Tab-separated table of C-alpha atoms and ligand atoms in Angstrom:
chain	number	residue	atom	x	y	z
R	1	MET	CA	-27.774	-8.555	124.859
R	2	THR	CA	-27.737	-9.141	121.150
R	3	GLU	CA	-30.300	-6.905	119.501
R	4	THR	CA	-32.627	-8.236	116.766
R	5	VAL	CA	-33.180	-5.453	114.213
R	6	LEU	CA	-35.742	-5.318	111.454
R	7	LEU	CA	-34.655	-3.207	108.488
R	8	ILE	CA	-37.254	-1.817	106.241
R	9	GLY	CA	-36.506	-1.216	102.603
R	10	GLY	CA	-34.455	-2.556	99.649
R	11	GLY	CA	-32.570	0.161	98.009
R	12	GLY	CA	-28.915	1.332	98.059
R	13	ARG	CA	-29.529	3.197	101.354
R	14	GLU	CA	-30.896	0.052	102.958
R	15	HIS	CA	-27.928	-2.094	101.672
R	16	ALA	CA	-25.625	0.526	103.371
R	17	ILE	CA	-27.738	0.355	106.528
R	18	ALA	CA	-27.507	-3.399	106.550
R	19	ARG	CA	-23.718	-3.325	106.193
R	20	SER	CA	-23.393	-1.011	109.074
R	21	LEU	CA	-25.498	-3.269	111.388
R	22	ALA	CA	-25.036	-6.953	110.211
R	23	SER	CA	-21.935	-7.701	112.262
R	24	ASP	CA	-23.329	-6.226	115.530
R	25	CYS	CA	-26.818	-7.654	115.632
R	26	ASP	CA	-29.191	-10.421	114.499
R	27	LEU	CA	-30.538	-8.549	111.248
R	28	TYR	CA	-33.834	-9.295	109.490
R	29	ALA	CA	-35.139	-7.398	106.465
R	30	CYS	CA	-38.328	-6.715	104.543
R	31	ALA	CA	-38.940	-4.872	101.258
R	32	SER	CA	-41.001	-5.081	98.072
R	33	ASN	CA	-37.820	-6.126	96.187
R	34	ARG	CA	-35.191	-8.856	96.874
R	35	ASN	CA	-32.024	-6.674	96.978
R	36	PRO	CA	-29.187	-9.374	96.929
R	37	GLY	CA	-26.888	-7.213	99.064
R	38	VAL	CA	-29.521	-6.711	101.891
R	39	VAL	CA	-30.602	-10.429	101.607
R	40	SER	CA	-27.052	-11.731	101.840
R	41	LEU	CA	-26.403	-9.734	104.945
R	42	ALA	CA	-29.678	-10.524	106.821
R	43	ASP	CA	-30.626	-13.638	108.885
R	44	GLY	CA	-34.055	-13.623	107.265
R	45	PHE	CA	-36.003	-11.776	104.518
R	46	GLU	CA	-39.608	-11.308	103.907
R	47	ARG	CA	-41.061	-9.756	100.753
R	48	VAL	CA	-43.602	-7.021	101.919
R	49	ASP	CA	-44.600	-3.740	100.588
R	50	GLU	CA	-42.822	-0.897	102.396
R	51	THR	CA	-46.173	0.836	102.951
R	52	ASP	CA	-48.043	-2.151	104.341
R	53	ALA	CA	-47.634	-1.189	107.963
R	54	ASP	CA	-49.627	-4.187	109.307
R	55	ALA	CA	-47.567	-6.733	107.285
R	56	ILE	CA	-44.420	-5.133	108.563
R	57	ALA	CA	-45.442	-5.124	112.190
R	58	ASP	CA	-46.574	-8.820	111.821
R	59	TYR	CA	-43.053	-9.721	110.409
R	60	ALA	CA	-41.379	-7.775	113.322
R	61	GLU	CA	-43.411	-9.840	115.753
R	62	THR	CA	-42.633	-13.123	113.949
R	63	VAL	CA	-38.720	-12.401	114.253
R	64	ALA	CA	-39.118	-10.994	117.690
R	65	ALA	CA	-37.509	-7.755	116.693
R	66	THR	CA	-36.171	-5.621	119.577
R	67	LEU	CA	-35.536	-2.672	117.210
R	68	ALA	CA	-36.414	-1.498	113.689
R	69	VAL	CA	-34.847	0.839	111.232
R	70	VAL	CA	-36.936	2.404	108.520
R	71	GLY	CA	-35.194	3.302	105.257
R	72	PRO	CA	-37.751	4.899	102.821
R	73	GLU	CA	-40.006	7.766	103.125
R	74	SER	CA	-43.035	5.810	101.761
R	75	ALA	CA	-42.821	3.615	104.824
R	76	LEU	CA	-42.834	6.583	107.175
R	77	ALA	CA	-45.802	8.242	105.246
R	78	SER	CA	-47.871	5.125	105.837
R	79	GLY	CA	-47.404	5.038	109.402
R	80	VAL	CA	-44.960	2.032	109.798
R	81	VAL	CA	-43.259	3.526	112.870
R	82	ASP	CA	-46.603	4.091	114.562
R	83	ALA	CA	-47.694	0.405	113.685
R	84	LEU	CA	-44.505	-1.092	115.059
R	85	GLU	CA	-44.711	1.136	118.227
R	86	GLU	CA	-48.367	-0.302	118.828
R	87	ARG	CA	-46.767	-3.686	118.785
R	88	GLY	CA	-44.154	-2.705	121.148
R	89	VAL	CA	-41.295	-2.519	118.810
R	90	TYR	CA	-39.118	0.705	118.755
R	91	ALA	CA	-38.478	1.881	115.377
R	92	PHE	CA	-35.765	4.410	114.596
R	93	GLY	CA	-37.647	6.730	112.334
R	94	PRO	CA	-40.344	9.566	112.967
R	95	ARG	CA	-43.968	8.742	113.535
R	96	LYS	CA	-46.295	9.656	110.861
R	97	MET	CA	-47.078	13.156	112.299
R	98	ASP	CA	-43.383	14.125	112.604
R	99	ALA	CA	-42.456	12.617	109.318
R	100	ARG	CA	-44.682	15.509	107.691
R	101	ILE	CA	-41.381	17.519	107.770
R	102	GLU	CA	-40.782	15.590	104.635
R	103	THR	CA	-43.999	14.082	103.406
R	104	ASP	CA	-45.963	17.448	103.317
R	105	LYS	CA	-43.943	20.335	102.004
R	106	ALA	CA	-46.659	22.831	102.768
R	107	PHE	CA	-46.495	21.736	106.331
R	108	GLN	CA	-42.675	21.827	106.248
R	109	ARG	CA	-42.608	25.577	105.220
R	110	ARG	CA	-45.377	26.678	107.614
R	111	PHE	CA	-43.548	24.800	110.444
R	112	MET	CA	-40.339	26.655	109.738
R	113	VAL	CA	-42.139	30.043	109.880
R	114	GLU	CA	-44.131	29.066	113.010
R	115	ASN	CA	-41.108	28.126	114.826
R	116	ASP	CA	-38.578	30.497	113.605
R	117	VAL	CA	-36.404	27.965	111.867
R	118	PRO	CA	-33.813	29.843	109.986
R	119	GLY	CA	-33.183	29.542	106.191
R	120	CYS	CA	-36.843	29.661	104.936
R	121	PRO	CA	-37.603	31.194	101.567
R	122	ASP	CA	-40.533	33.483	100.555
R	123	PHE	CA	-43.174	30.954	99.676
R	124	GLU	CA	-46.870	30.498	99.114
R	125	THR	CA	-49.024	27.288	99.138
R	126	PHE	CA	-51.829	26.547	96.572
R	127	HIS	CA	-54.651	23.997	96.304
R	128	ASP	CA	-55.753	26.112	93.208
R	129	ILE	CA	-53.453	25.489	90.190
R	130	GLU	CA	-54.504	28.692	88.367
R	131	GLY	CA	-53.769	30.529	91.552
R	132	ALA	CA	-50.241	28.962	91.646
R	133	CYS	CA	-49.911	29.930	87.997
R	134	ALA	CA	-50.823	33.594	88.628
R	135	TYR	CA	-48.489	33.780	91.477
R	136	ILE	CA	-45.515	32.488	89.249
R	137	ASP	CA	-46.435	35.229	86.692
R	138	GLN	CA	-46.407	38.140	89.198
R	139	TYR	CA	-43.445	36.801	91.295
R	140	ASP	CA	-40.375	39.040	90.751
R	141	GLY	CA	-37.696	36.489	90.057
R	142	ASP	CA	-37.383	32.771	89.580
R	143	VAL	CA	-39.139	30.179	91.670
R	144	ALA	CA	-39.007	26.595	92.683
R	145	VAL	CA	-42.262	24.737	92.088
R	146	LYS	CA	-42.879	21.849	94.495
R	147	PRO	CA	-45.669	19.387	94.685
R	148	ALA	CA	-46.535	19.146	98.481
R	149	GLY	CA	-46.513	15.341	98.649
R	150	LEU	CA	-43.937	12.741	97.892
R	151	THR	CA	-42.560	12.410	94.337
R	152	GLY	CA	-39.259	10.485	94.773
R	153	GLY	CA	-37.238	13.625	94.504
R	154	LYS	CA	-38.262	14.199	90.888
R	155	GLY	CA	-41.226	16.500	91.277
R	156	VAL	CA	-39.463	19.794	91.756
R	157	LYS	CA	-39.044	22.381	88.809
R	158	VAL	CA	-36.879	25.491	89.018
R	159	THR	CA	-37.456	28.310	86.715
R	160	GLY	CA	-34.280	29.995	85.299
R	161	ASP	CA	-32.477	26.661	85.720
R	162	GLN	CA	-34.426	23.635	84.446
R	163	VAL	CA	-37.569	25.361	83.019
R	164	THR	CA	-39.160	28.590	81.986
R	165	LYS	CA	-41.998	30.185	83.917
R	166	GLU	CA	-44.296	29.078	80.902
R	167	GLU	CA	-43.020	25.524	81.236
R	168	ALA	CA	-43.376	25.552	84.969
R	169	LYS	CA	-47.157	26.455	84.646
R	170	GLU	CA	-47.707	23.892	81.778
R	171	TYR	CA	-46.189	21.305	84.204
R	172	LEU	CA	-48.757	22.243	86.928
R	173	ARG	CA	-51.653	22.210	84.677
R	174	THR	CA	-50.592	18.731	83.225
R	175	GLU	CA	-49.775	16.984	86.544
R	176	LYS	CA	-52.736	18.480	88.557
R	177	TYR	CA	-51.095	18.057	91.956
R	178	GLU	CA	-53.420	18.408	94.874
R	179	GLN	CA	-51.366	21.003	96.512
R	180	VAL	CA	-48.175	22.830	95.509
R	181	VAL	CA	-45.659	25.141	97.124
R	182	ILE	CA	-44.213	27.903	95.053
R	183	GLU	CA	-41.066	29.410	96.557
R	184	GLU	CA	-38.174	31.696	95.895
R	185	ARG	CA	-35.388	30.043	93.942
R	186	PHE	CA	-32.055	29.910	95.848
R	187	VAL	CA	-28.923	30.224	93.925
R	188	GLY	CA	-25.700	28.689	95.281
R	189	GLU	CA	-24.163	25.232	95.898
R	190	GLU	CA	-26.382	22.387	97.595
R	191	PHE	CA	-25.127	20.242	100.324
R	192	THR	CA	-26.750	17.786	102.644
R	193	VAL	CA	-26.223	17.292	106.468
R	194	GLN	CA	-27.935	14.461	108.135
R	195	ALA	CA	-28.272	13.979	111.867
R	196	LEU	CA	-29.288	10.989	113.986
R	197	VAL	CA	-31.828	12.247	116.419
R	198	ALA	CA	-33.560	10.926	119.569
R	199	ASN	CA	-34.481	11.955	123.019
R	200	GLY	CA	-33.841	15.566	122.052
R	201	ASP	CA	-30.203	14.842	121.045
R	202	VAL	CA	-28.926	15.798	117.563
R	203	ARG	CA	-25.796	14.047	116.314
R	204	PRO	CA	-24.658	15.534	112.897
R	205	THR	CA	-22.778	13.723	110.336
R	206	PRO	CA	-20.448	15.025	107.690
R	207	ALA	CA	-21.700	17.052	104.856
R	208	VAL	CA	-22.278	15.411	101.589
R	209	GLN	CA	-22.982	16.879	98.017
R	210	ASP	CA	-25.532	14.877	95.912
R	211	HIS	CA	-26.058	15.211	92.198
R	212	LYS	CA	-29.708	15.329	91.267
R	213	ARG	CA	-29.425	15.880	87.401
R	214	ALA	CA	-29.282	12.915	85.225
R	215	TYR	CA	-26.369	13.781	82.876
R	216	GLU	CA	-22.709	14.972	83.272
R	217	GLY	CA	-22.213	18.634	83.639
R	218	ASP	CA	-25.459	18.826	85.617
R	219	GLU	CA	-27.654	18.532	82.599
R	220	GLY	CA	-31.105	16.802	82.124
R	221	PRO	CA	-33.904	15.962	84.357
R	222	ASN	CA	-33.908	15.507	88.068
R	223	THR	CA	-33.368	12.074	89.521
R	224	GLY	CA	-33.359	10.525	92.814
R	225	GLY	CA	-29.541	11.281	92.954
R	226	MET	CA	-26.817	9.939	90.521
R	227	GLY	CA	-24.038	10.023	93.066
R	228	SER	CA	-22.484	11.999	95.899
R	229	TYR	CA	-19.189	12.773	97.586
R	230	SER	CA	-17.986	13.848	101.022
R	231	ASP	CA	-14.621	15.127	102.266
R	232	ALA	CA	-12.244	13.711	104.967
R	233	GLY	CA	-13.500	16.230	107.456
R	234	ARG	CA	-17.249	17.410	108.051
R	235	THR	CA	-17.185	20.299	105.407
R	236	LEU	CA	-16.931	20.145	101.627
R	237	PRO	CA	-14.330	22.171	99.576
R	238	PHE	CA	-16.672	24.826	98.782
R	239	MET	CA	-17.855	25.315	102.448
R	240	GLU	CA	-16.416	26.909	105.592
R	241	GLU	CA	-16.887	25.607	108.956
R	242	GLY	CA	-19.321	28.318	109.903
R	243	ASP	CA	-21.568	27.157	106.883
R	244	TYR	CA	-21.720	23.666	108.415
R	245	GLU	CA	-22.388	24.994	111.825
R	246	GLU	CA	-25.231	27.166	110.550
R	247	ALA	CA	-26.725	23.909	108.909
R	248	VAL	CA	-26.535	22.043	112.238
R	249	ASP	CA	-28.216	25.045	114.095
R	250	VAL	CA	-31.133	24.645	111.592
R	251	LEU	CA	-31.422	20.948	112.335
R	252	GLU	CA	-31.345	21.661	116.071
R	253	ALA	CA	-34.017	24.320	115.713
R	254	VAL	CA	-36.199	21.551	113.996
R	255	VAL	CA	-35.704	19.161	116.803
R	256	SER	CA	-36.367	21.840	119.477
R	257	ALA	CA	-39.832	22.328	117.842
R	258	LEU	CA	-40.362	18.597	117.370
R	259	PRO	CA	-38.965	17.217	120.683
R	260	ASP	CA	-40.318	13.729	120.000
R	261	TYR	CA	-38.602	13.504	116.692
R	262	ARG	CA	-36.477	10.326	116.239
R	263	GLY	CA	-34.638	8.856	113.443
R	264	VAL	CA	-32.585	10.710	110.802
R	265	LEU	CA	-33.184	14.271	110.049
R	266	TYR	CA	-31.839	15.263	106.702
R	267	GLY	CA	-31.375	18.807	105.773
R	268	GLN	CA	-30.887	19.795	102.031
R	269	PHE	CA	-29.280	23.061	102.182
R	270	MET	CA	-28.223	25.728	99.590
R	271	LEU	CA	-25.164	27.634	100.479
R	272	THR	CA	-25.934	31.164	98.966
R	273	ALA	CA	-24.000	34.363	98.908
R	274	ASP	CA	-26.156	35.315	101.964
R	275	GLY	CA	-25.564	32.264	104.054
R	276	VAL	CA	-27.239	28.804	104.347
R	277	ARG	CA	-30.890	28.196	103.262
R	278	VAL	CA	-33.057	25.226	103.550
R	279	VAL	CA	-34.068	23.578	100.365
R	280	GLU	CA	-35.989	20.787	102.111
R	281	PHE	CA	-35.994	18.464	105.103
R	282	ASN	CA	-36.330	14.593	104.759
R	283	ALA	CA	-37.128	12.358	107.454
R	284	ARG	CA	-34.616	9.523	106.744
R	285	PHE	CA	-31.171	8.829	105.438
R	286	GLY	CA	-30.606	10.221	101.963
R	287	ASP	CA	-29.944	7.903	98.940
R	288	PRO	CA	-27.074	7.996	97.881
R	289	GLU	CA	-25.883	10.030	100.983
R	290	ALA	CA	-26.205	7.038	103.345
R	291	MET	CA	-23.628	5.211	101.289
R	292	ASN	CA	-21.148	8.145	101.946
R	293	THR	CA	-21.870	8.449	105.674
R	294	LEU	CA	-22.348	4.929	107.156
R	295	PRO	CA	-19.036	3.410	105.707
R	296	VAL	CA	-17.086	6.113	107.610
R	297	LEU	CA	-19.207	5.955	110.837
R	298	GLU	CA	-16.917	4.258	113.419
R	299	THR	CA	-19.401	4.295	116.203
R	300	PRO	CA	-21.622	1.191	115.988
R	301	PHE	CA	-24.937	2.226	114.476
R	302	VAL	CA	-26.676	-0.371	116.712
R	303	ASP	CA	-25.535	1.470	119.998
R	304	VAL	CA	-27.313	4.704	118.602
R	305	LEU	CA	-30.420	2.710	117.984
R	306	ALA	CA	-30.284	1.066	121.409
R	307	ALA	CA	-29.605	4.371	123.141
R	308	ALA	CA	-32.497	6.059	121.361
R	309	ARG	CA	-34.829	3.256	122.247
R	310	ASP	CA	-33.734	3.172	126.045
R	311	GLY	CA	-34.229	6.909	126.462
R	312	GLU	CA	-30.499	7.436	126.940
R	313	PRO	CA	-28.362	10.182	125.603
R	314	LEU	CA	-27.209	9.243	122.057
R	315	PRO	CA	-23.530	8.473	121.875
R	316	GLY	CA	-21.200	11.064	120.364
R	317	LEU	CA	-20.401	10.041	116.673
R	318	ASP	CA	-16.852	9.219	115.480
R	319	PHE	CA	-16.104	9.279	111.750
R	320	SER	CA	-12.944	8.025	110.040
R	321	PRO	CA	-11.067	11.022	108.418
R	322	THR	CA	-11.876	9.569	104.951
R	323	ALA	CA	-13.273	11.088	101.806
R	324	THR	CA	-15.963	9.193	99.794
R	325	VAL	CA	-17.365	9.239	96.283
R	326	CYS	CA	-20.389	7.250	95.374
R	327	LYS	CA	-21.498	6.669	91.690
R	328	TYR	CA	-24.898	5.170	90.783
R	329	ALA	CA	-25.399	2.818	87.757
R	330	VAL	CA	-28.858	3.352	86.478
R	331	PRO	CA	-31.076	1.524	83.852
R	332	ASP	CA	-30.747	2.927	80.293
R	333	GLY	CA	-33.395	5.661	80.018
R	334	TYR	CA	-33.624	6.608	83.672
R	335	PRO	CA	-35.345	8.674	84.840
R	336	THR	CA	-37.803	9.538	82.065
R	337	ASN	CA	-38.109	6.246	80.308
R	338	PRO	CA	-36.192	3.511	82.270
R	339	GLU	CA	-35.669	0.104	80.887
R	340	ALA	CA	-37.282	-1.906	83.843
R	341	GLY	CA	-37.230	-5.718	83.772
R	342	ALA	CA	-34.078	-5.950	81.864
R	343	ARG	CA	-31.444	-8.488	83.066
R	344	ILE	CA	-28.148	-6.978	84.100
R	345	GLU	CA	-24.802	-8.367	85.003
R	346	VAL	CA	-22.909	-6.995	88.065
R	347	ASP	CA	-19.472	-8.507	88.579
R	348	GLU	CA	-19.129	-8.259	92.456
R	349	ASP	CA	-15.557	-9.588	92.235
R	350	ASN	CA	-14.535	-6.589	90.017
R	351	VAL	CA	-14.875	-3.666	92.303
R	352	GLY	CA	-11.193	-3.510	93.179
R	353	ASP	CA	-10.938	-1.550	96.570
R	354	GLY	CA	-14.461	-0.082	96.242
R	355	LEU	CA	-17.780	-1.019	97.919
R	356	LEU	CA	-20.709	-2.247	95.930
R	357	PHE	CA	-24.321	-1.451	97.134
R	358	TYR	CA	-27.201	-2.896	95.304
R	359	ALA	CA	-30.374	-0.786	94.977
R	360	SER	CA	-33.809	-1.121	93.174
R	361	VAL	CA	-32.920	-4.444	91.536
R	362	GLU	CA	-34.820	-7.781	91.790
R	363	GLU	CA	-32.782	-10.954	92.311
R	364	ARG	CA	-34.493	-13.939	90.561
R	365	ASP	CA	-33.315	-17.533	90.143
R	366	ASP	CA	-31.917	-16.722	86.755
R	367	GLY	CA	-30.117	-13.336	87.603
R	368	LEU	CA	-30.518	-9.759	88.469
R	369	TYR	CA	-33.349	-7.597	86.922
R	370	THR	CA	-33.673	-3.727	86.747
R	371	SER	CA	-36.691	-1.821	88.012
R	372	THR	CA	-37.741	1.701	87.129
R	373	SER	CA	-35.132	3.183	89.542
R	374	ARG	CA	-31.367	3.032	90.203
R	375	SER	CA	-29.629	-0.328	89.966
R	376	PHE	CA	-26.409	-0.225	92.162
R	377	ALA	CA	-23.768	2.049	93.417
R	378	VAL	CA	-20.103	1.929	94.006
R	379	VAL	CA	-18.270	3.812	96.788
R	380	GLY	CA	-14.630	4.672	96.905
R	381	LEU	CA	-13.001	5.596	99.945
R	382	GLY	CA	-9.687	7.579	100.211
R	383	ASP	CA	-7.615	10.257	101.930
R	384	THR	CA	-8.920	12.761	99.507
R	385	ILE	CA	-11.842	13.152	97.284
R	386	ALA	CA	-9.582	12.601	94.242
R	387	ALA	CA	-8.235	9.329	95.716
R	388	ALA	CA	-11.705	8.060	96.642
R	389	GLU	CA	-12.921	9.113	93.046
R	390	ALA	CA	-10.225	6.924	91.607
R	391	VAL	CA	-11.323	3.936	93.614
R	392	ALA	CA	-14.947	4.503	92.604
R	393	ALA	CA	-14.067	4.953	88.966
R	394	ASP	CA	-12.092	1.550	89.094
R	395	ALA	CA	-15.042	-0.146	90.875
R	396	LEU	CA	-17.388	0.620	87.863
R	397	ALA	CA	-15.702	-2.167	86.101
R	398	ALA	CA	-18.443	-4.216	87.839
R	399	ALA	CA	-21.176	-2.709	85.610
R	400	GLY	CA	-22.226	-4.859	82.664
R	401	ASN	CA	-24.235	-3.430	79.694
R	402	GLY	CA	-27.609	-1.513	79.839
R	403	LEU	CA	-26.529	0.704	82.546
R	404	ARG	CA	-25.682	4.482	82.657
R	405	ILE	CA	-23.280	6.311	85.076
R	406	ARG	CA	-22.443	9.984	85.630
R	407	HIS	CA	-18.759	9.609	85.600
R	408	ASP	CA	-18.155	13.200	86.498
R	409	ILE	CA	-19.171	12.907	90.050
R	410	GLY	CA	-16.253	13.518	92.485
R	411	SER	CA	-13.925	14.492	89.708
R	412	ALA	CA	-11.313	17.198	90.248
R	413	GLU	CA	-12.808	19.313	87.693
R	414	LEU	CA	-16.324	19.078	89.005
R	415	VAL	CA	-15.252	19.875	92.677
R	416	GLU	CA	-13.166	22.767	91.416
R	417	ARG	CA	-16.123	24.090	89.465
R	418	ARG	CA	-18.176	24.038	92.820
R	419	VAL	CA	-15.335	25.868	94.627
R	420	GLU	CA	-15.182	28.672	91.834
R	421	HIS	CA	-18.790	29.044	91.746
R	422	MET	CA	-19.086	29.603	95.505
R	423	ALA	CA	-16.042	31.977	95.494
R	424	GLU	CA	-17.703	33.854	92.758
R	425	LEU	CA	-20.988	34.215	94.545
R	426	ARG	CA	-19.235	35.266	97.801
R	427	THR	CA	-17.543	38.147	96.065
R	428	GLN	CA	-20.692	39.567	94.373
M	501	LIG	N1	-30.451	12.342	97.974
M	501	LIG	C1	-31.824	12.844	97.933
M	501	LIG	C2	-32.681	12.134	98.654
M	501	LIG	O1	-32.337	11.070	99.386
M	501	LIG	O2	-33.856	12.519	98.802
């Protein structure tokens, strides 16, 4: 039977999901923006806010969806999976309660403690901002300051890295978040491992390293992610096999404690001198990490979705032994003062051997316009990270004016710096 899949979301991650599904199913999509990459792959598209659960469920009924895939966390937080389920449509994504593993960072940390999930930092949660500030003052060491709710990856401040303790307290007093988590700062190298999860099965995918900071050399404010790379195997050059296995053990411990969890479980890990620690969990594919992972997934993604829905064991995942490098092009001024609504040129025919994924752009009759978020990404694939980086660098010829890129992502110099940093930490 040919499945009819509804994809929710209109970013680079969703363009990558659409690409991995389009040839194996009838694909429909809905999002608040008209992403030309998603629209061109889909048999139908509806403009719907990703948080409007009823409107999404209506569209799923209209197209007679047999499956759905939820891209963004905002949709999970608004109960889109639950609404689809009420209409008899299986969505690959956690229900609202289970999505709290991402959408409520205070829940996330308490859950780890209550269920003995390894890799949890020292932490405290606060509704009272002055209490949080006093804790920061008395804590012996640097801290990560995290709003408990969703902030698009841009709300975390780390003392001793991005800000001083005084600046962290000023930030809390200015932003007045309803609840914050203050936790021990981890020092090391970050990496992501995502797993496809359903029916108690956990199918991990290769590790990826994302780059949150806006500017080259890891300078500047945090972003949603400026680009990422993965290697031809399941680890990264600064990791050992045991580090990857430790990360997978953590994801398995989460699923043991949340047996109904389904969808993507994303672990953001810090490899420290003392082993693997959990920076955070997300309840969906990473963006950009989906653009590294899905192009090398050889197992049809739709087969995973169908097995999940049918209560069957998930198929084992095959990946091509290929390295990937992803580089985002973002509007000038992103993330602090992005130039939204600017017309941009993207030359799709000028990406060489690279892949192009549109992101938070809006296709109008007279061209393509920026939003406040990332515009498009290119992905290079190759036998090595260096070969993939060269393909991605060439593909950036597609970018017209008004866009900014972190050219250092995936470069030999940056990867070597990561390896040296980890070697240095391990010998301390
Ligand atoms: N790459 C970071 C995220 O998807 O949250």
